[in-house]
């Protein structure tokens, strides 16, 4: 109640309805009551004449929490109230608040309006600053929420989906394709049917549909035909030549094969039938995966060879394509965008910091972190893998066991519970890791010089509190992490992200099958308010102010799991990624009303910076 009164006093001053003198007197009284100090202390402090300083702070738009912290610090220094070291954390951002005890939540103002405290202390957070609207949607702020106004043909709360513009259109003997230009759809006709609506047929062999000298042979059924192809061409239309092949698993295949091994014609990636699929021409970064307004085979999910979707009895199915590996044809894949060796050149460090933070050089991807999908190298260049060099009994096997995140060349942030029983001599950190089963030429490995666990880390009822730790990497040839396309630090946050912000999780943890993934996986999750996380149907007030949760309360979707501990929860602002949470704990994986719980990094910024600075000074 005192916090609310203090905020009301500040609001009144900003609106000009209160004098600075009245505000100073009332605000400091409420601050004193918040801190639990007796009235005489406030009276003495008022006589110190701090009204002028408070006035200046207001005019500089200092937020109320910072002002409370400043006044508290002043009182502490004046009256001998001891402030602990950097291990004693404090609020650094205005939207963080202490969860009230269960005995207090059933009565009073908080019970009637549980969001008032967050509302007062986050009045200056503009949710549109995070640019939540996709595909050129316009963000309109509505207090602490927002509305996205989408351009055609996009739809969804964030303009992330494409509307099915084919619902009122008929393409008869063809397929209706979604278009991004008016009228936002078009028909693709099966031969020999003709545009615009695929309802009229021409002669099947005139003109000749067979390419590369193939001969068209009519069937008894008027619309059926066969192409007799000369060597070395094959396929329904004699389009497939020996140079049209793929290397490795065909992830970079960009050839023109459009039929399956069962001779079915592939659906266009813009087909309205694929709008609900994870893979279509409108997915994020579809160009990278070679998906567009065509029906050529591709391999966007890293399967064993190129594939495509087909329409079988009005049901969408998929099948591998009739395309051969280049090793079988004796040709190189001319359609492959070969990896240039310069991708692996390491760039020199700039001073004692990497040149950029939070800037992945490869695009965001496309089984799984729980509910997630495989990533591509360089998507999360700050992701670290904590690994044991050798096994310690059956319960602590060799290899990857926790995640981490690179924040500076020599510093990795992780969860404290990941290192409580770890021998520093048995610990190594790998950066740039993608596949745990093989040595990759762009990964960097380091021993650990020092482990710094938060001084107030503890576990109670199997819940870790202040679950954060720093690992200082041991330099190799005078350098720690060297910036490459695949190794970069993430940014430390400089502001809060509003609830419902979509963020990213990544790791090698358990999947829906109960097995760990050897491929780095990722998924999107939304930040959930502290009130919702602590609701009786969720975590029942088990989260304190050092924690946050993210995911989806209503249905099981993406979540972090065992093996993802210590890994990053990153949020994006102005194109840069910020470490906002560290994977900490949760009730099992992917359960309704049990989202993942993360260490709130903004709560520990002072601790992080102080520890790194202290270590730097001690080595100079």
Coordinates of C-alpha atoms in Angstrom, one line a residue, residues 5-468:
X5 CA 0.9 5.8 -2.4
X6 CA 4.5 6.7 -3.2
X7 CA 3.8 6.1 -6.9
X8 CA 0.6 8.1 -6.7
X9 CA 2.5 11.0 -5.2
X10 CA 5.1 10.8 -8.0
X11 CA 2.3 10.7 -10.7
X12 CA 0.6 13.7 -9.2
X13 CA 3.9 15.7 -9.3
X14 CA 4.5 14.8 -12.9
X15 CA 0.9 16.0 -13.8
X16 CA 1.6 19.2 -12.0
X17 CA -1.2 18.7 -9.4
X18 CA 1.2 18.7 -6.4
X19 CA 4.1 21.0 -5.4
X20 CA 7.6 19.7 -5.1
X21 CA 7.6 20.4 -1.4
X22 CA 4.3 18.5 -0.8
X23 CA 5.6 15.6 -3.0
X24 CA 9.0 15.4 -1.3
X25 CA 7.4 15.3 2.2
X26 CA 4.8 12.6 1.3
X27 CA 6.9 10.5 -1.0
X28 CA 9.7 10.2 1.6
X29 CA 7.2 9.3 4.3
X30 CA 5.9 6.4 2.2
X31 CA 9.5 5.4 1.3
X32 CA 10.3 5.3 5.0
X33 CA 7.3 3.1 5.7
X34 CA 8.2 0.8 2.8
X35 CA 11.7 0.3 4.2
X36 CA 10.3 -0.4 7.7
X37 CA 12.2 2.6 9.3
X38 CA 10.5 4.5 12.1
X39 CA 9.0 7.9 11.6
X40 CA 11.7 9.9 13.4
X41 CA 14.3 8.7 10.8
X42 CA 12.1 10.3 8.1
X43 CA 11.8 13.5 10.1
X44 CA 15.6 13.7 10.5
X45 CA 16.1 12.9 6.8
X46 CA 13.7 15.6 5.7
X47 CA 15.7 18.2 7.7
X48 CA 18.7 17.3 5.5
X49 CA 17.0 19.2 2.7
X50 CA 16.9 16.5 0.0
X51 CA 13.9 18.0 -1.6
X52 CA 16.1 19.7 -4.2
X53 CA 17.7 16.4 -5.2
X54 CA 14.4 14.7 -5.5
X55 CA 13.0 17.5 -7.6
X56 CA 16.0 17.1 -10.0
X57 CA 15.5 13.4 -10.2
X58 CA 11.9 13.8 -11.1
X59 CA 12.7 16.4 -13.8
X60 CA 15.2 13.9 -15.2
X61 CA 12.4 11.3 -15.4
X62 CA 14.1 9.0 -13.0
X63 CA 11.7 6.1 -12.4
X64 CA 10.2 5.6 -8.9
X65 CA 12.1 2.4 -8.2
X66 CA 15.4 4.0 -8.9
X67 CA 14.4 7.0 -6.7
X68 CA 13.4 4.6 -3.9
X69 CA 16.7 2.8 -4.2
X70 CA 18.6 6.2 -4.1
X71 CA 16.8 7.4 -1.0
X72 CA 17.3 4.1 0.6
X73 CA 21.0 4.3 -0.1
X74 CA 21.1 7.8 1.4
X75 CA 19.4 6.7 4.5
X76 CA 21.6 3.7 4.8
X77 CA 24.8 5.7 4.7
X78 CA 23.4 8.4 7.1
X79 CA 22.2 6.0 9.8
X80 CA 24.6 3.2 9.6
X81 CA 22.3 0.7 7.9
X82 CA 24.7 -1.8 6.4
X83 CA 24.5 -2.7 2.7
X84 CA 26.0 -6.0 1.8
X85 CA 28.4 -6.7 -1.1
X86 CA 27.5 -7.3 -4.7
X87 CA 26.0 -10.6 -3.7
X88 CA 23.1 -8.7 -2.1
X89 CA 21.1 -7.8 -5.2
X90 CA 18.5 -5.1 -5.7
X91 CA 16.0 -4.0 -8.2
X92 CA 17.4 -2.3 -11.2
X93 CA 14.3 -2.1 -13.4
X94 CA 11.0 -0.6 -12.8
X95 CA 8.8 -3.6 -13.7
X96 CA 10.3 -6.0 -11.2
X97 CA 8.5 -6.4 -7.9
X98 CA 8.4 -8.7 -4.9
X99 CA 5.8 -11.3 -4.9
X100 CA 3.6 -11.0 -1.8
X101 CA 3.3 -13.9 0.6
X102 CA 0.2 -16.1 0.2
X103 CA -1.2 -14.8 3.5
X104 CA -1.3 -11.3 2.1
X105 CA -2.7 -12.0 -1.3
X106 CA -6.2 -12.9 -0.2
X107 CA -7.0 -9.5 1.3
X108 CA -6.7 -5.8 0.5
X109 CA -5.9 -4.0 -2.7
X110 CA -3.5 -6.6 -4.1
X111 CA -6.2 -9.3 -4.0
X112 CA -8.7 -7.0 -5.7
X113 CA -6.3 -5.7 -8.3
X114 CA -3.2 -7.9 -8.5
X115 CA -1.6 -6.0 -11.4
X116 CA -1.6 -2.5 -9.9
X117 CA 1.9 -2.7 -8.7
X118 CA 3.3 -3.9 -12.0
X119 CA 1.2 -1.3 -13.7
X120 CA 2.6 1.6 -11.6
X121 CA 6.1 0.5 -12.0
X122 CA 6.1 -0.2 -15.7
X123 CA 4.2 2.8 -16.9
X124 CA 7.1 3.9 -19.0
X125 CA 7.6 0.5 -20.8
X126 CA 6.4 0.8 -24.4
X127 CA 5.6 -2.7 -25.7
X128 CA 5.9 -1.5 -29.3
X129 CA 9.6 -0.7 -28.8
X130 CA 10.3 -4.5 -29.2
X131 CA 8.7 -4.3 -32.7
X132 CA 6.4 -7.2 -32.1
X133 CA 4.5 -6.9 -35.3
X134 CA 5.9 -8.9 -38.2
X135 CA 5.6 -8.5 -42.0
X136 CA 5.4 -4.7 -41.9
X137 CA 2.5 -4.7 -39.5
X138 CA 1.9 -1.4 -37.6
X139 CA 2.1 -1.6 -33.8
X140 CA -0.5 0.5 -31.8
X141 CA 0.2 0.9 -28.1
X142 CA -2.6 0.4 -25.6
X143 CA -1.1 1.2 -22.2
X144 CA 1.0 -1.9 -21.4
X145 CA -0.3 -4.0 -24.3
X146 CA -0.4 -3.4 -28.1
X147 CA -2.4 -4.2 -31.2
X148 CA -0.9 -5.1 -34.6
X149 CA -2.6 -3.8 -37.7
X150 CA -1.7 -6.1 -40.5
X151 CA -1.2 -5.5 -44.2
X152 CA -2.8 -7.9 -46.6
X153 CA -2.7 -10.8 -46.8
X154 CA -1.2 -11.2 -43.3
X155 CA -3.2 -11.9 -40.2
X156 CA -2.7 -13.0 -36.5
X157 CA -2.0 -11.2 -33.3
X158 CA 1.5 -10.3 -34.6
X159 CA 0.8 -10.5 -38.3
X160 CA 2.8 -13.7 -38.3
X161 CA 0.4 -15.8 -40.4
X162 CA -0.9 -15.5 -44.0
X163 CA -4.6 -15.5 -44.5
X164 CA -6.1 -18.2 -46.7
X165 CA -7.3 -16.0 -49.6
X166 CA -8.3 -19.2 -51.5
X167 CA -11.4 -19.9 -49.4
X168 CA -13.8 -18.4 -51.9
X169 CA -11.9 -19.4 -55.0
X170 CA -12.1 -22.5 -57.1
X171 CA -9.2 -23.8 -59.2
X172 CA -11.1 -27.0 -60.2
X173 CA -8.4 -29.3 -61.8
X174 CA -5.5 -27.4 -60.2
X175 CA -4.3 -25.9 -56.9
X176 CA -5.0 -22.5 -55.5
X177 CA -1.8 -20.6 -54.6
X178 CA -1.5 -17.8 -52.1
X179 CA 0.1 -14.6 -53.5
X180 CA 1.4 -11.5 -51.7
X181 CA 0.1 -9.2 -54.4
X182 CA -3.6 -8.5 -55.4
X183 CA -5.8 -10.4 -55.8
X184 CA -3.7 -12.4 -53.3
X185 CA -4.3 -15.8 -55.0
X186 CA -3.8 -17.5 -58.4
X187 CA -4.4 -21.0 -59.9
X188 CA -1.8 -23.5 -60.9
X189 CA -3.3 -26.0 -63.4
X190 CA -2.5 -29.6 -63.9
X191 CA -1.6 -30.4 -67.6
X192 CA -3.6 -30.2 -69.9
X193 CA -6.0 -27.9 -68.0
X194 CA -5.8 -24.2 -68.7
X195 CA -6.0 -20.9 -66.8
X196 CA -7.6 -19.0 -65.4
X197 CA -9.7 -21.6 -63.4
X198 CA -8.3 -24.9 -64.6
X199 CA -11.7 -26.0 -65.9
X200 CA -10.9 -26.4 -69.6
X201 CA -8.5 -28.9 -71.2
X202 CA -6.4 -28.6 -74.3
X203 CA -4.9 -31.5 -76.3
X204 CA -2.5 -33.4 -74.0
X205 CA 0.3 -33.6 -76.6
X206 CA -0.2 -30.4 -78.5
X207 CA 1.9 -28.5 -77.8
X208 CA 4.3 -31.2 -76.6
X209 CA 4.7 -31.0 -72.8
X210 CA 7.8 -33.3 -72.8
X211 CA 11.2 -31.5 -72.6
X212 CA 14.7 -32.3 -73.8
X213 CA 13.4 -34.2 -76.9
X214 CA 10.9 -36.4 -75.1
X215 CA 8.0 -37.9 -77.0
X216 CA 4.4 -37.4 -75.8
X217 CA 2.1 -40.5 -75.9
X218 CA -1.7 -40.2 -75.4
X219 CA -3.7 -42.5 -73.2
X220 CA -7.2 -43.6 -73.6
X221 CA -8.3 -41.3 -70.8
X222 CA -8.4 -37.9 -72.5
X223 CA -6.3 -36.0 -69.8
X224 CA -3.6 -38.8 -69.4
X225 CA -0.3 -39.0 -71.2
X226 CA 3.3 -40.3 -70.9
X227 CA 6.6 -38.8 -71.9
X228 CA 9.1 -41.2 -73.4
X229 CA 12.5 -39.6 -72.4
X230 CA 15.8 -40.0 -74.3
X231 CA 18.9 -40.8 -72.3
X232 CA 20.0 -39.5 -69.8
X233 CA 16.8 -37.6 -69.1
X234 CA 13.9 -38.8 -66.9
X235 CA 10.9 -37.7 -65.0
X236 CA 7.2 -37.0 -65.9
X237 CA 8.3 -34.2 -68.3
X238 CA 11.8 -35.4 -69.1
X239 CA 13.2 -32.5 -67.1
X240 CA 15.5 -34.4 -64.8
X241 CA 19.1 -34.6 -66.1
X242 CA 22.3 -36.1 -64.5
X243 CA 23.5 -32.7 -63.3
X244 CA 20.3 -32.3 -61.2
X245 CA 21.6 -34.0 -58.0
X246 CA 22.3 -33.3 -54.4
X247 CA 25.2 -33.6 -52.0
X248 CA 25.2 -34.7 -48.3
X249 CA 21.6 -34.6 -47.3
X250 CA 20.5 -32.1 -49.9
X251 CA 19.9 -29.2 -47.4
X252 CA 21.4 -26.8 -50.0
X253 CA 19.8 -28.5 -53.0
X254 CA 18.3 -25.9 -55.4
X255 CA 17.5 -28.1 -58.4
X256 CA 14.3 -28.3 -60.3
X257 CA 13.0 -31.8 -59.5
X258 CA 9.3 -31.6 -58.6
X259 CA 8.1 -35.2 -58.4
X260 CA 8.4 -37.9 -55.7
X261 CA 9.8 -41.4 -56.0
X262 CA 6.2 -42.5 -56.6
X263 CA 5.9 -40.1 -59.5
X264 CA 3.5 -37.8 -57.7
X265 CA 3.7 -34.1 -58.6
X266 CA 4.8 -31.9 -55.7
X267 CA 2.6 -29.2 -54.3
X268 CA 3.7 -25.6 -54.6
X269 CA 5.3 -24.2 -51.4
X270 CA 2.7 -21.3 -51.8
X271 CA -0.3 -23.8 -51.8
X272 CA -3.1 -22.8 -49.6
X273 CA -3.0 -26.5 -48.4
X274 CA 0.3 -25.8 -46.7
X275 CA -0.6 -22.7 -44.7
X276 CA -0.9 -24.8 -41.5
X277 CA 2.3 -26.6 -42.2
X278 CA 5.6 -25.7 -40.5
X279 CA 7.2 -25.5 -43.9
X280 CA 5.9 -23.2 -46.6
X281 CA 6.9 -20.2 -48.6
X282 CA 5.7 -17.8 -45.9
X283 CA 7.6 -19.2 -43.0
X284 CA 10.4 -17.1 -41.5
X285 CA 13.4 -16.9 -43.7
X286 CA 11.9 -19.2 -46.4
X287 CA 14.4 -17.9 -48.9
X288 CA 17.2 -19.4 -47.0
X289 CA 15.6 -22.8 -47.3
X290 CA 14.9 -22.4 -51.0
X291 CA 11.1 -22.2 -50.4
X292 CA 9.2 -19.9 -52.8
X293 CA 6.5 -19.7 -55.4
X294 CA 7.5 -23.1 -57.0
X295 CA 7.0 -26.8 -56.4
X296 CA 10.7 -27.9 -56.5
X297 CA 11.9 -30.4 -53.9
X298 CA 13.8 -29.1 -50.9
X299 CA 15.1 -30.2 -47.5
X300 CA 14.4 -27.4 -45.0
X301 CA 14.4 -29.6 -42.0
X302 CA 17.6 -31.5 -42.6
X303 CA 16.0 -34.9 -43.4
X304 CA 18.0 -37.6 -45.2
X305 CA 17.3 -36.2 -48.7
X306 CA 15.1 -33.6 -50.5
X307 CA 11.4 -34.1 -50.2
X308 CA 8.1 -32.3 -50.9
X309 CA 4.4 -32.3 -50.0
X310 CA 1.8 -34.0 -52.2
X311 CA -2.0 -34.0 -52.3
X312 CA -3.3 -37.6 -51.9
X313 CA -7.1 -37.8 -51.9
X314 CA -7.4 -34.3 -50.6
X315 CA -5.0 -35.0 -47.8
X316 CA -1.5 -33.4 -47.5
X317 CA 1.2 -36.0 -47.2
X318 CA 5.0 -35.9 -47.9
X319 CA 7.4 -38.1 -49.7
X320 CA 11.0 -38.2 -50.7
X321 CA 11.8 -36.9 -54.2
X322 CA 13.0 -38.6 -57.3
X323 CA 16.4 -37.0 -57.2
X324 CA 19.8 -38.8 -56.9
X325 CA 22.9 -38.0 -54.9
X326 CA 25.7 -36.6 -56.9
X327 CA 28.0 -39.5 -55.9
X328 CA 25.7 -41.8 -57.9
X329 CA 25.8 -39.6 -61.0
X330 CA 29.5 -38.8 -60.9
X331 CA 28.6 -35.1 -60.9
X332 CA 29.1 -32.3 -58.5
X333 CA 26.0 -30.5 -57.3
X334 CA 26.0 -27.3 -59.3
X335 CA 23.0 -26.1 -57.4
X336 CA 24.7 -26.2 -54.0
X337 CA 25.8 -23.0 -52.4
X338 CA 29.2 -24.3 -51.3
X339 CA 30.6 -23.3 -47.9
X340 CA 33.4 -20.9 -48.4
X341 CA 36.4 -21.5 -46.3
X342 CA 36.4 -17.8 -45.3
X343 CA 33.3 -18.6 -43.2
X344 CA 35.7 -20.1 -40.7
X345 CA 38.3 -17.3 -40.6
X346 CA 38.6 -16.0 -37.0
X347 CA 38.5 -12.3 -36.7
X348 CA 40.8 -10.6 -34.1
X349 CA 39.4 -9.5 -30.8
X350 CA 38.7 -5.8 -30.4
X351 CA 40.3 -4.8 -27.1
X352 CA 39.1 -6.9 -24.2
X353 CA 35.6 -7.3 -25.8
X354 CA 34.2 -8.9 -28.9
X355 CA 33.3 -6.3 -31.5
X356 CA 29.6 -6.9 -31.4
X357 CA 27.0 -8.5 -29.1
X358 CA 23.6 -10.0 -29.8
X359 CA 24.1 -10.1 -33.6
X360 CA 23.8 -13.5 -35.2
X361 CA 25.2 -13.5 -38.7
X362 CA 23.1 -16.4 -39.9
X363 CA 19.3 -16.2 -40.0
X364 CA 17.0 -17.8 -37.5
X365 CA 16.0 -21.4 -38.4
X366 CA 13.9 -24.0 -38.7
X367 CA 13.6 -32.7 -33.4
X368 CA 13.8 -30.8 -30.6
X369 CA 14.1 -28.8 -27.5
X370 CA 10.7 -29.7 -26.0
X371 CA 8.4 -28.4 -28.6
X372 CA 11.3 -26.8 -30.6
X373 CA 13.1 -27.3 -33.9
X374 CA 16.6 -27.8 -35.2
X375 CA 18.7 -24.7 -35.6
X376 CA 21.4 -23.9 -38.1
X377 CA 25.0 -23.1 -37.2
X378 CA 25.4 -19.4 -36.2
X379 CA 21.8 -18.8 -35.2
X380 CA 22.7 -18.8 -31.5
X381 CA 26.4 -17.9 -31.5
X382 CA 26.4 -17.2 -27.8
X383 CA 25.2 -20.6 -26.8
X384 CA 27.7 -22.5 -24.7
X385 CA 27.9 -26.2 -23.8
X386 CA 29.2 -27.2 -20.4
X387 CA 30.9 -30.6 -20.7
X388 CA 32.6 -33.1 -18.4
X389 CA 36.0 -34.3 -19.6
X390 CA 35.5 -37.7 -18.0
X391 CA 32.7 -39.6 -16.2
X392 CA 32.3 -39.5 -12.4
X393 CA 30.2 -42.5 -11.7
X394 CA 27.1 -43.5 -13.6
X395 CA 25.2 -40.4 -12.5
X396 CA 27.7 -37.9 -14.0
X397 CA 28.7 -39.2 -17.4
X398 CA 31.2 -37.6 -19.7
X399 CA 30.1 -34.9 -22.2
X400 CA 27.4 -32.2 -22.3
X401 CA 25.3 -31.8 -19.3
X402 CA 24.3 -28.1 -19.0
X403 CA 24.1 -25.0 -21.2
X404 CA 25.6 -21.5 -20.8
X405 CA 25.8 -18.2 -22.6
X406 CA 28.8 -16.1 -23.6
X407 CA 28.6 -12.5 -22.4
X408 CA 32.2 -11.5 -22.8
X409 CA 35.3 -13.1 -24.4
X410 CA 36.4 -14.8 -21.1
X411 CA 33.0 -15.0 -19.3
X412 CA 30.1 -17.5 -19.6
X413 CA 26.9 -17.1 -17.6
X414 CA 25.1 -20.3 -16.4
X415 CA 22.9 -21.6 -13.7
X416 CA 24.5 -22.1 -10.2
X417 CA 22.9 -25.5 -9.9
X418 CA 24.9 -26.7 -12.9
X419 CA 28.2 -26.3 -11.1
X420 CA 27.6 -27.0 -7.4
X421 CA 29.1 -30.5 -7.6
X422 CA 31.5 -29.8 -10.4
X423 CA 35.2 -30.2 -10.2
X424 CA 36.8 -27.3 -12.1
X425 CA 39.5 -29.6 -13.5
X426 CA 36.8 -31.8 -15.0
X427 CA 34.9 -28.9 -16.7
X428 CA 35.3 -27.5 -20.2
X429 CA 33.2 -25.1 -22.1
X430 CA 32.6 -25.4 -25.9
X431 CA 31.4 -22.5 -28.0
X432 CA 30.1 -22.7 -31.5
X433 CA 28.8 -26.2 -30.9
X434 CA 26.0 -27.5 -33.1
X435 CA 26.1 -31.3 -33.2
X436 CA 27.3 -32.9 -30.0
X437 CA 28.2 -36.1 -31.8
X438 CA 31.0 -34.7 -34.0
X439 CA 33.9 -32.3 -33.8
X440 CA 33.0 -29.2 -35.8
X441 CA 35.7 -27.0 -37.3
X442 CA 34.2 -23.8 -36.1
X443 CA 33.8 -24.8 -32.4
X444 CA 36.1 -23.4 -29.7
X445 CA 36.9 -25.3 -26.5
X446 CA 38.2 -23.9 -23.2
X447 CA 39.1 -25.0 -19.8
X448 CA 37.7 -23.1 -16.9
X449 CA 40.0 -20.8 -14.8
X450 CA 37.4 -19.9 -12.1
X451 CA 33.9 -20.6 -11.0
X452 CA 32.0 -17.9 -9.3
X453 CA 28.7 -19.0 -7.8
X454 CA 26.3 -16.4 -6.4
X455 CA 26.9 -16.0 -2.7
X456 CA 23.2 -16.4 -1.8
X457 CA 22.5 -19.4 -4.0
X458 CA 20.5 -22.0 -2.2
X459 CA 18.0 -24.8 -2.8
X460 CA 14.8 -25.2 -0.8
X461 CA 12.2 -27.8 -1.6
X462 CA 14.1 -28.7 -4.7
X463 CA 13.8 -25.1 -6.0
X464 CA 17.0 -23.2 -6.7
X465 CA 17.1 -19.5 -5.6
X466 CA 19.6 -17.0 -6.9
X467 CA 20.4 -19.6 -9.5
X468 CA 23.3 -17.9 -11.3

